[in-house]
Structures are given as C-alpha cells and as structure tokens.
Short mmCIF file of C-alpha atoms in Angstrom, two decimals:
data_model
loop_
_atom_site.label_atom_id
_atom_site.label_comp_id
_atom_site.label_asym_id
_atom_site.label_seq_id
_atom_site.Cartn_x
_atom_site.Cartn_y
_atom_site.Cartn_z
CA MET A 266 13.31 4.26 -14.19
CA ASN A 267 10.73 6.91 -15.03
CA THR A 268 7.94 5.82 -17.34
CA PHE A 269 5.87 8.32 -19.32
CA ILE A 270 2.34 7.27 -20.16
CA PRO A 271 0.40 9.12 -22.88
CA ALA A 272 -2.47 11.17 -21.46
CA SER A 273 -2.87 14.49 -23.27
CA ASP A 274 -0.95 17.67 -23.92
CA GLU A 275 -2.79 19.25 -20.98
CA ILE A 276 -2.29 16.42 -18.47
CA LEU A 277 1.08 14.70 -18.16
CA PHE A 278 1.19 11.26 -16.54
CA GLU A 279 4.46 9.76 -15.39
CA ARG A 280 5.23 6.60 -13.44
CA ARG A 281 8.10 6.69 -10.97
CA GLY A 282 8.13 3.20 -9.56
CA ALA A 283 5.02 2.83 -7.41
CA VAL A 284 4.29 6.57 -7.55
CA ALA A 285 2.14 8.22 -10.23
CA LEU A 286 3.12 11.82 -11.02
CA VAL A 287 0.35 13.86 -12.63
CA THR A 288 1.13 17.34 -13.95
CA LEU A 289 -1.41 19.97 -14.97
CA ASN A 290 0.14 21.29 -18.17
CA ARG A 291 -1.35 24.60 -19.31
CA PRO A 292 1.36 26.87 -17.91
CA GLN A 293 0.43 29.73 -20.23
CA ALA A 294 -2.95 29.89 -18.42
CA LEU A 295 -1.69 29.06 -14.92
CA ASN A 296 -3.05 25.54 -15.48
CA SER A 297 -6.63 26.75 -15.41
CA PHE A 298 -9.08 24.04 -16.46
CA THR A 299 -10.97 23.40 -19.64
CA LEU A 300 -13.44 20.52 -19.97
CA SER A 301 -11.00 18.58 -22.12
CA MET A 302 -8.42 18.93 -19.36
CA HIS A 303 -10.90 17.53 -16.84
CA ARG A 304 -11.66 14.57 -19.09
CA ALA A 305 -7.97 13.79 -19.47
CA LEU A 306 -7.36 14.02 -15.73
CA GLN A 307 -10.37 11.85 -14.97
CA GLN A 308 -9.03 9.27 -17.43
CA VAL A 309 -5.66 9.27 -15.66
CA LEU A 310 -7.29 8.89 -12.24
CA ALA A 311 -9.36 5.98 -13.57
CA GLU A 312 -6.15 4.32 -14.79
CA VAL A 313 -4.53 4.77 -11.38
CA GLU A 314 -7.64 3.29 -9.79
CA ARG A 315 -7.29 0.18 -11.96
CA ASP A 316 -3.52 -0.28 -11.66
CA ALA A 317 -2.70 -2.08 -8.41
CA SER A 318 1.01 -1.41 -8.89
CA VAL A 319 0.44 2.30 -8.21
CA ARG A 320 0.63 2.93 -4.47
CA ALA A 321 0.61 6.75 -4.25
CA LEU A 322 -0.04 9.79 -6.45
CA VAL A 323 1.51 13.27 -6.67
CA LEU A 324 -0.37 16.13 -8.34
CA THR A 325 1.46 19.30 -9.42
CA GLY A 326 1.35 22.10 -11.98
CA ALA A 327 3.69 23.09 -14.80
CA GLY A 328 5.32 26.50 -14.89
CA ARG A 329 4.84 29.18 -12.24
CA GLY A 330 1.36 28.24 -11.06
CA PHE A 331 -0.35 25.21 -9.55
CA CYS A 332 -3.88 25.85 -10.81
CA ALA A 333 -6.00 28.98 -11.33
CA GLY A 334 -9.31 27.10 -11.30
CA LEU A 335 -11.62 27.46 -14.29
CA ASP A 336 -10.38 29.11 -17.47
CA LEU A 337 -13.14 31.72 -17.74
CA SER A 338 -12.42 32.18 -21.43
CA VAL A 339 -14.21 28.88 -22.08
CA LEU A 340 -17.51 30.58 -21.18
CA ASP A 341 -19.26 32.63 -23.84
CA PHE A 342 -19.76 36.16 -22.46
CA SER A 343 -20.76 37.67 -25.82
CA PRO A 344 -24.02 39.66 -25.86
CA GLY A 345 -27.23 37.83 -26.69
CA PRO A 346 -30.57 36.76 -25.27
CA ASP A 347 -29.19 33.49 -23.82
CA ARG A 348 -26.08 35.09 -22.29
CA LEU A 349 -26.91 34.20 -18.69
CA GLN A 350 -27.37 30.57 -19.65
CA ARG A 351 -24.09 30.50 -21.61
CA ILE A 352 -21.99 32.01 -18.82
CA SER A 353 -23.33 29.74 -16.08
CA PRO A 354 -20.54 27.76 -14.38
CA GLY A 355 -23.00 25.04 -13.38
CA PRO A 356 -22.40 22.73 -16.37
CA VAL A 357 -18.62 23.01 -15.90
CA LEU A 358 -19.04 21.86 -12.32
CA ASP A 359 -21.32 18.99 -13.31
CA GLU A 360 -19.06 17.71 -16.08
CA GLY A 361 -15.66 18.82 -14.85
CA PHE A 362 -14.73 19.90 -11.35
CA ASN A 363 -17.19 17.80 -9.36
CA PRO A 364 -16.39 14.43 -10.98
CA THR A 365 -12.67 15.28 -10.80
CA ALA A 366 -12.89 16.18 -7.10
CA LYS A 367 -14.84 13.01 -6.29
CA ALA A 368 -12.39 10.81 -8.19
CA LEU A 369 -9.40 12.37 -6.45
CA MET A 370 -11.01 12.31 -3.00
CA ASN A 371 -12.00 8.66 -3.34
CA LEU A 372 -8.85 7.40 -5.04
CA ARG A 373 -7.69 4.05 -3.67
CA VAL A 374 -4.16 5.38 -2.99
CA PRO A 375 -2.89 8.28 -0.85
CA THR A 376 -2.44 11.57 -2.70
CA VAL A 377 -0.02 14.48 -2.28
CA ALA A 378 -0.29 17.92 -3.89
CA ALA A 379 2.95 19.72 -4.80
CA VAL A 380 1.78 23.33 -4.94
CA ASN A 381 4.50 24.98 -6.98
CA GLY A 382 2.85 28.41 -7.30
CA VAL A 383 -0.47 30.16 -6.99
CA ALA A 384 -3.55 28.05 -6.30
CA ALA A 385 -6.66 30.13 -6.98
CA GLY A 386 -10.37 29.42 -6.90
CA ALA A 387 -11.04 25.77 -7.63
CA GLY A 388 -7.25 25.31 -7.73
CA VAL A 389 -7.33 25.64 -3.94
CA SER A 390 -10.01 22.97 -3.81
CA LEU A 391 -7.95 20.68 -6.02
CA ALA A 392 -4.93 20.97 -3.71
CA LEU A 393 -7.02 20.41 -0.58
CA THR A 394 -8.77 17.38 -2.09
CA CYS A 395 -5.39 15.64 -1.87
CA ASP A 396 -4.57 13.99 1.45
CA LEU A 397 -1.45 16.10 1.99
CA ALA A 398 -0.20 19.30 0.37
CA ILE A 399 3.33 20.71 0.23
CA ALA A 400 3.82 24.25 -1.11
CA ALA A 401 6.74 26.30 -2.35
CA PRO A 402 7.65 29.29 -0.12
CA THR A 403 6.38 31.60 -2.89
CA ALA A 404 3.09 29.74 -3.38
CA SER A 405 -0.19 31.31 -2.36
CA PHE A 406 -3.80 30.29 -1.92
CA VAL A 407 -6.66 32.60 -2.83
CA GLN A 408 -10.41 32.02 -2.88
CA ALA A 409 -11.32 34.91 -5.17
CA PHE A 410 -14.89 33.88 -5.96
CA SER A 411 -16.39 36.78 -4.00
CA LYS A 412 -14.64 39.21 -6.36
CA ILE A 413 -16.61 37.90 -9.34
CA GLY A 414 -19.95 37.33 -7.62
CA LEU A 415 -19.64 33.60 -6.98
CA ILE A 416 -19.10 31.20 -4.09
CA PRO A 417 -16.31 28.65 -3.45
CA ASP A 418 -16.91 25.52 -5.48
CA ALA A 419 -15.32 22.18 -6.42
CA GLY A 420 -15.63 21.30 -2.73
CA GLY A 421 -13.94 24.50 -1.54
CA SER A 422 -16.72 25.46 0.87
CA TRP A 423 -16.33 22.07 2.61
CA LEU A 424 -12.57 21.66 2.37
CA THR A 425 -11.59 25.05 3.77
CA VAL A 426 -13.91 24.68 6.76
CA GLU A 427 -12.51 21.20 7.34
CA ARG A 428 -8.92 22.48 7.33
CA LEU A 429 -9.27 25.96 8.84
CA GLY A 430 -12.41 26.03 10.96
CA LEU A 431 -15.35 28.36 10.27
CA ALA A 432 -13.85 31.74 11.22
CA ARG A 433 -10.75 31.49 9.03
CA ALA A 434 -12.59 29.78 6.18
CA MET A 435 -15.18 32.57 6.25
CA GLY A 436 -12.50 35.24 6.07
CA MET A 437 -10.66 33.50 3.26
CA ALA A 438 -13.83 33.02 1.21
CA MET A 439 -15.48 36.40 1.79
CA LEU A 440 -12.43 38.66 1.60
CA GLY A 441 -10.62 36.83 -1.19
CA ASP A 442 -7.19 37.76 0.18
CA LYS A 443 -4.10 35.75 -0.68
CA LEU A 444 -2.83 33.36 1.95
CA GLY A 445 0.93 32.82 1.74
CA ALA A 446 2.50 29.38 2.07
CA ASP A 447 3.94 29.92 5.55
CA GLN A 448 0.64 31.21 6.90
CA ALA A 449 -1.20 28.37 5.16
CA LYS A 450 1.01 25.92 7.02
CA ALA A 451 0.61 27.75 10.34
CA TRP A 452 -3.18 27.72 9.93
CA GLY A 453 -3.27 24.03 9.01
CA LEU A 454 -4.38 24.45 5.40
CA ILE A 455 -1.35 22.49 4.13
CA TRP A 456 1.08 19.97 5.55
CA ASP A 457 4.43 21.63 4.83
CA VAL A 458 6.47 24.24 2.93
CA ALA A 459 9.54 23.21 0.92
CA ASP A 460 11.94 25.00 -1.42
CA ASP A 461 11.38 22.20 -3.94
CA PRO A 462 7.79 21.11 -3.31
CA LEU A 463 7.81 18.51 -6.07
CA ALA A 464 10.89 16.74 -4.74
CA ALA A 465 9.44 16.86 -1.23
CA ALA A 466 6.06 15.58 -2.42
CA LEU A 467 7.65 12.73 -4.38
CA ALA A 468 9.74 11.72 -1.35
CA LEU A 469 6.61 11.76 0.80
CA ALA A 470 4.69 9.76 -1.82
CA GLU A 471 7.45 7.15 -1.99
CA ARG A 472 7.23 6.82 1.78
CA LEU A 473 3.45 6.43 1.60
CA ALA A 474 3.77 3.92 -1.26
CA ALA A 475 5.77 1.61 1.01
CA MET A 476 3.07 1.72 3.69
CA PRO A 477 -0.19 -0.29 4.01
CA THR A 478 -2.29 1.42 1.32
CA ARG A 479 -5.70 0.22 2.44
CA ALA A 480 -5.09 1.35 6.00
CA LEU A 481 -4.01 4.81 4.78
CA VAL A 482 -7.12 5.23 2.65
CA ALA A 483 -9.33 3.96 5.49
CA THR A 484 -7.69 6.56 7.74
CA ARG A 485 -8.60 9.23 5.17
CA HIS A 486 -12.20 8.04 5.20
CA LEU A 487 -12.41 8.18 8.99
CA LEU A 488 -10.75 11.55 9.47
CA ARG A 489 -12.49 13.33 6.58
CA GLY A 490 -15.88 12.26 7.86
CA ALA A 491 -15.24 12.62 11.58
CA LEU A 492 -16.97 15.97 12.02
CA GLN A 493 -20.06 14.73 10.19
CA ARG A 494 -20.51 11.76 12.56
CA SER A 495 -21.43 11.55 16.20
CA PHE A 496 -18.88 10.02 18.57
CA GLU A 497 -20.92 6.83 18.68
CA ALA A 498 -21.12 6.67 14.88
CA GLN A 499 -17.37 7.21 14.67
CA LEU A 500 -16.78 4.31 17.06
CA ASP A 501 -18.95 2.13 14.82
CA ALA A 502 -17.06 3.23 11.71
CA GLU A 503 -13.73 2.50 13.41
CA ARG A 504 -14.92 -0.98 14.40
CA GLU A 505 -16.09 -1.80 10.89
CA LEU A 506 -12.91 -0.62 9.21
CA GLN A 507 -10.65 -2.19 11.83
CA THR A 508 -12.44 -5.50 11.41
CA ALA A 509 -12.00 -5.36 7.63
CA LEU A 510 -8.33 -4.36 7.89
CA GLY A 511 -7.76 -7.14 10.39
CA ARG A 512 -8.30 -9.59 7.53
CA THR A 513 -5.64 -8.09 5.25
CA HIS A 514 -2.15 -9.27 4.36
CA ASP A 515 -0.66 -5.96 5.46
CA TYR A 516 -2.07 -6.24 8.98
CA ALA A 517 -0.66 -9.75 9.42
CA GLU A 518 2.65 -8.68 7.90
CA GLY A 519 2.88 -5.54 10.03
CA VAL A 520 2.35 -7.36 13.31
CA THR A 521 4.63 -10.24 12.32
CA ALA A 522 7.39 -7.83 11.32
CA PHE A 523 6.97 -5.95 14.61
CA LEU A 524 7.28 -9.15 16.62
CA GLU A 525 10.26 -10.31 14.55
CA LYS A 526 11.89 -6.86 14.79
CA ARG A 527 12.23 -6.42 11.02
CA THR A 528 10.99 -3.98 8.39
CA PRO A 529 7.54 -4.97 7.11
CA GLN A 530 7.01 -5.65 3.40
CA PHE A 531 3.57 -4.25 2.69
CA ARG A 532 1.72 -5.09 -0.53
CA GLY A 533 -1.20 -2.70 -0.29
CA GLN A 534 -3.48 -5.73 0.18
#
C-alpha cells in the first residue's frame, strides 16, 4: 500500500513499502527551487535518515521537467544601491542547495533520480548527487551557468568531472549546450534511459531496498572518493569499511545464505 506523508505543497513525500518517493512539485516553474522548497526537502531527507524502515529513495519531478535549478525570480533585481548584494546567489547556496546536496549525498540509503524532463543548472547537480539516475528519452541535461555569468554550483563542478572526466565536463559547463538522455547515458552521466523513468527508478529502488543497505552506502563512499585518495589510502579505506561490515548481520546472513543456497534476507543492519 502507498502511504502519503505530509511534507509541503512543493515537496511530496510518499512511502511505497521500503522505498521513499520524493517529488519536486512546482511544475509551473519546472520545479525550480525556492528556499522554502529546500527547507521542506531537507526535512523529508532528515525523516528518511531517522526512519530505519526506509531502505531506498527515489527523487523525481512533477510535470514536464525534473528541476530547473534556482528560481531566479526569488532574487531581487530591482534597481537600488544594494542591488549587487540582493542578487547574489551565495546566500541561496549557503541556506539551500549546499545543505540539500550534502544531505542527499550522505543519506544512509541508496538514492535513485528519475529524471522525467529537463534538468538544468543545479537541477543537473541534484540528479547527479543521487547514486543512480534514470532519464526519459526526451530528458536533457544543461549546465547553462555560463550564459548568465556564473559557474556550476550545488556540487556541479565536482559531480560532472566525476562522471564525465575533465574534457567533457569542461565542454558541458563552458558551452552550456543541452545533452540529450541517450548521449548522457553513452557518456556515463546517467545509468540508464527508460520510457517511464519513474517506474524504472522505483523498480531499481525496490531492488536496492532488498540489498544490504550499509554495504551499498559504504560502496558509495569508496567510489565517490576514489579519485581523491591515493591507491594506498584507498586500500586503507577498503580495509576499514570491510572490517566494519564484517561485523554486521547482513554480512553473516549473506554468506550463510550463499552456503545454504537460498535467498538472503537482509535487514540493512
């Protein structure tokens, strides 16, 4: 049974068994963010962090877009002596996008983005902050910051290099051209393309929810940080995490089930 949990008009939160479905719900503005939207999403992510019965999360957008980044209309561009201070995106990053990105990146469960339409600006970052992303064939990804005199933010300058390598990330960020879903998959920006990305993402999340949660999140930690560590440091990190996971129920259950030739019953513990 689906369970709807009150969040806000701008963020919809639904439980589908062990999977949390979070929907950005400002379709009239391509789900571009306001600060109140960030606060509501951060509240939902905090609830998922606390609720041990949630084992995976899907993030999607309502309507024809996934997320168009910041709603620029929230900034005050009217003439005046303090105009440059009022139009600065810095406070929005400090209070909104950066805490949201950190909460999503460090969530204790695996995350899947269902990119149902255009992801632009920080909307690209939001999709890439998730562990896996599945896009509709008509979806697109565009880092358009250079067209308004800014740089990729909300982690975009890190995430695109991580996924694409420097040359392609540089072209995407500097030129601001749209990247279609098929090309995004071919380049490694996203995991897959599906006619119904939400259904595909939910199916993937259900699969992840039945797996050993702590091992999946530890895998995220290792892989996301691999290029920032030396080989020796990565070996040390693997040893530490493997030692910790070796004390978990899911490790004992996984090996026992393998030896007994049965399906393991993981608890995420």
